[in-house]
């Protein structure tokens, strides 16, 4: 396999609704930004791009089948090859990995990964219905029909099993909303407190409106290259972009129905021992076996044996505050059951941002410095690609150039991870990116 | 009416007289036109290999499956075993179990909004390896508490089947 580099990206600001641009226009906005950052004109790009990966989740939201080919023609990239990737909430992360495969295999030297979602086209509760169709429509949808309900059941078991509290979950919301104050791409930029989260309207006990990400319209683009692709870019522009190398990819799946998850043994990461988990039935509904499987594979490929020590930041899929806490554990930042204490200690906060709370260990490993899904929004097909773009900018040290402020720049970021998650943990992908210099 | 003209009436018209600047250069400033589409469809859906479960509910029977090879027992049926890939057999599940976890939905997707607040729970059964998603009726949705976990519950069946998994629901034992 050949080394693969992320070289440029763009995000069409996520918003509740973008009636001024359809999915093609939003992708074009993100694409043009990514090209401008490379000092590449669209005409030049037409000549040197080898192919594309298109990412969008729901045909129900889009109500335009084969929308990928419409994006391709709008970007002026016909007749180059491309394909659409779909895997629920993880669609964007899967698309980034498909782009990696296309370049690593030698098929493409320059690959454009683009994604979007247009969720404003129906009301929020109809949107929830569309999303819930990504649960078993024989046994789950007709009973619950509501993803927030599924996640609430999972965290209620986490609370029972490990003593996780609603205040610990609320801290995730405080962190992500507060980080987003410094991210102009974020949809929700708010200074909130634990009390605000708990006083917000209850959606599915114990999750309130502020524990849950919102629906969005938006698009994102990430451009991936081989070493030959970097040379081609250099010839076309006279410049060499500061790339981030993708050094690890991992993925995992689990049974669609939460009810079907086994109650067996924990899958261990290299820094864990079986005696850490005596008596714990795993994954049950409190943990994501697919997330752990993805982490294990990605870490192994990147040579990571202790993620807390060896990663500088993570952009992870916080569709719910609860799932951010569960994901700390799946990714081995702390042991299973310790996710609540992990956030309470301040570990996943930015070191220099004031959250109005005192933490003993603030900023050990910033998680979702961008504000994550909870604050940035979650236009599904764009989300995982957005994470890739923000991770690239962190590793380039270019957050100030793109955000207009370096408050969210993780200092000396050398290695980061992006994590994308679908269903109730049915598809999870994790990719590791490192400074390419 | 001349023959080369589509007959027109105002049926379905939602907007009359759309303003348009004369200058094409000003068209980029035109506000987006937003129209409403209706979309509705009936699917012919076969429960296929899951059919016995729904036929069971109509007869006050709660059916799961058990692997004929490794004996793994499914609280939500599947025709083939996830653990060993062999065919499963249908078995009657116990009609009493415990709440493994739950939530109270104060909102839901559009189809279920009118039913809120409702209680969702995953039920565990003795001797059964996997869980079953259901509604719990008979608890106060405003009084949700972790103490509900472990509560013993029993199955009740709708008298008039709708051939959906909500033909069965669970109630606390002793109510």
Short mmCIF file of C-alpha atoms in Angstrom, two decimals, chain B residues 53-163:
data_model
loop_
_atom_site.label_atom_id
_atom_site.label_comp_id
_atom_site.label_asym_id
_atom_site.label_seq_id
_atom_site.Cartn_x
_atom_site.Cartn_y
_atom_site.Cartn_z
CA UNK B 53 -43.07 -13.91 15.40
CA UNK B 54 -45.95 -11.68 14.31
CA UNK B 55 -48.32 -14.64 13.86
CA UNK B 56 -47.33 -15.64 17.41
CA UNK B 57 -48.28 -12.23 18.83
CA UNK B 58 -51.73 -12.56 17.27
CA UNK B 59 -52.07 -15.78 19.31
CA UNK B 60 -50.73 -14.37 22.62
CA UNK B 61 -47.42 -16.16 22.14
CA UNK B 62 -44.06 -14.44 22.45
CA UNK B 63 -41.63 -16.27 20.18
CA UNK B 64 -37.86 -16.21 20.06
CA UNK B 65 -35.42 -18.51 18.34
CA UNK B 66 -32.75 -20.93 19.49
CA UNK B 67 -29.77 -22.11 17.48
CA UNK B 68 -30.09 -25.79 16.72
CA UNK B 69 -26.33 -26.12 16.84
CA UNK B 70 -24.91 -23.94 19.67
CA UNK B 71 -28.14 -23.43 21.64
CA UNK B 72 -27.71 -19.60 21.67
CA UNK B 73 -31.19 -18.24 22.39
CA UNK B 74 -32.49 -15.03 20.86
CA UNK B 75 -34.97 -12.81 22.70
CA UNK B 76 -35.61 -11.04 19.40
CA UNK B 77 -35.85 -13.75 16.78
CA UNK B 78 -33.51 -14.33 13.89
CA UNK B 79 -33.68 -17.28 11.55
CA UNK B 80 -29.94 -17.91 11.50
CA UNK B 81 -27.52 -17.83 14.41
CA UNK B 82 -25.14 -14.83 14.60
CA UNK B 83 -22.66 -16.92 16.59
CA UNK B 84 -22.34 -20.00 14.40
CA UNK B 85 -24.34 -19.36 11.23
CA UNK B 86 -26.60 -22.39 11.61
CA UNK B 87 -30.41 -22.31 11.29
CA UNK B 88 -32.40 -21.45 14.42
CA UNK B 89 -35.63 -23.05 15.66
CA UNK B 90 -38.64 -21.14 17.00
CA UNK B 91 -39.20 -21.34 20.75
CA UNK B 92 -41.68 -19.81 23.19
CA UNK B 93 -40.04 -17.14 25.33
CA UNK B 94 -40.90 -16.73 29.00
CA UNK B 95 -43.64 -14.10 29.25
CA UNK B 96 -42.01 -12.66 32.35
CA UNK B 97 -38.69 -10.89 32.48
CA UNK B 98 -36.85 -7.90 33.89
CA UNK B 99 -36.18 -4.38 32.67
CA UNK B 100 -32.53 -4.35 31.48
CA UNK B 101 -32.62 -0.67 30.56
CA UNK B 102 -35.25 1.89 29.61
CA UNK B 103 -36.03 5.48 28.65
CA UNK B 104 -39.02 7.79 28.62
CA UNK B 105 -39.50 9.40 25.22
CA UNK B 106 -40.92 12.90 25.64
CA UNK B 107 -40.45 13.43 21.91
CA UNK B 108 -40.39 10.95 19.08
CA UNK B 109 -40.31 10.79 15.35
CA UNK B 110 -43.35 12.26 13.65
CA UNK B 111 -45.22 8.96 13.50
CA UNK B 112 -45.04 8.52 17.28
CA UNK B 113 -45.21 12.13 18.53
CA UNK B 114 -48.86 11.75 19.45
CA UNK B 115 -47.99 8.79 21.70
CA UNK B 116 -45.49 10.68 23.88
CA UNK B 117 -44.53 10.35 26.64
CA UNK B 118 -43.95 6.61 26.22
CA UNK B 119 -41.58 4.24 27.95
CA UNK B 120 -39.18 2.11 25.90
CA UNK B 121 -37.36 -0.76 27.52
CA UNK B 122 -35.10 -3.65 26.68
CA UNK B 123 -36.29 -6.77 28.47
CA UNK B 124 -34.07 -9.63 29.62
CA UNK B 125 -35.50 -13.12 30.08
CA UNK B 126 -34.07 -15.95 32.19
CA UNK B 127 -32.17 -18.44 30.04
CA UNK B 128 -32.24 -16.15 26.98
CA UNK B 129 -29.01 -14.67 25.60
CA UNK B 130 -30.34 -11.51 23.95
CA UNK B 131 -32.89 -8.81 24.78
CA UNK B 132 -36.26 -7.64 23.45
CA UNK B 133 -37.27 -4.02 22.72
CA UNK B 134 -40.76 -3.12 23.86
CA UNK B 135 -42.98 -0.46 25.42
CA UNK B 136 -43.67 -0.57 29.15
CA UNK B 137 -47.10 0.55 30.30
CA UNK B 138 -48.19 1.18 33.87
CA UNK B 139 -45.27 3.25 35.19
CA UNK B 140 -45.41 7.01 35.72
CA UNK B 141 -43.35 8.57 32.91
CA UNK B 142 -42.62 11.58 35.12
CA UNK B 143 -41.06 9.36 37.82
CA UNK B 144 -38.27 7.74 35.80
CA UNK B 145 -35.51 6.34 37.97
CA UNK B 146 -32.57 3.96 37.68
CA UNK B 147 -34.49 1.84 40.19
CA UNK B 148 -36.71 0.72 37.33
CA UNK B 149 -33.80 -1.42 36.12
CA UNK B 150 -34.31 -4.98 37.32
CA UNK B 151 -38.05 -4.48 37.76
CA UNK B 152 -40.01 -7.66 36.98
CA UNK B 153 -42.45 -7.26 34.12
CA UNK B 154 -44.82 -9.47 32.17
CA UNK B 155 -46.09 -9.50 28.60
CA UNK B 156 -49.54 -8.34 27.61
CA UNK B 157 -50.99 -8.66 24.16
CA UNK B 158 -53.34 -6.46 22.19
CA UNK B 159 -56.60 -8.24 21.57
CA UNK B 160 -56.84 -6.79 18.07
CA UNK B 161 -53.53 -7.47 16.35
CA UNK B 162 -51.96 -4.86 14.12
CA UNK B 163 -49.18 -7.26 13.14
#
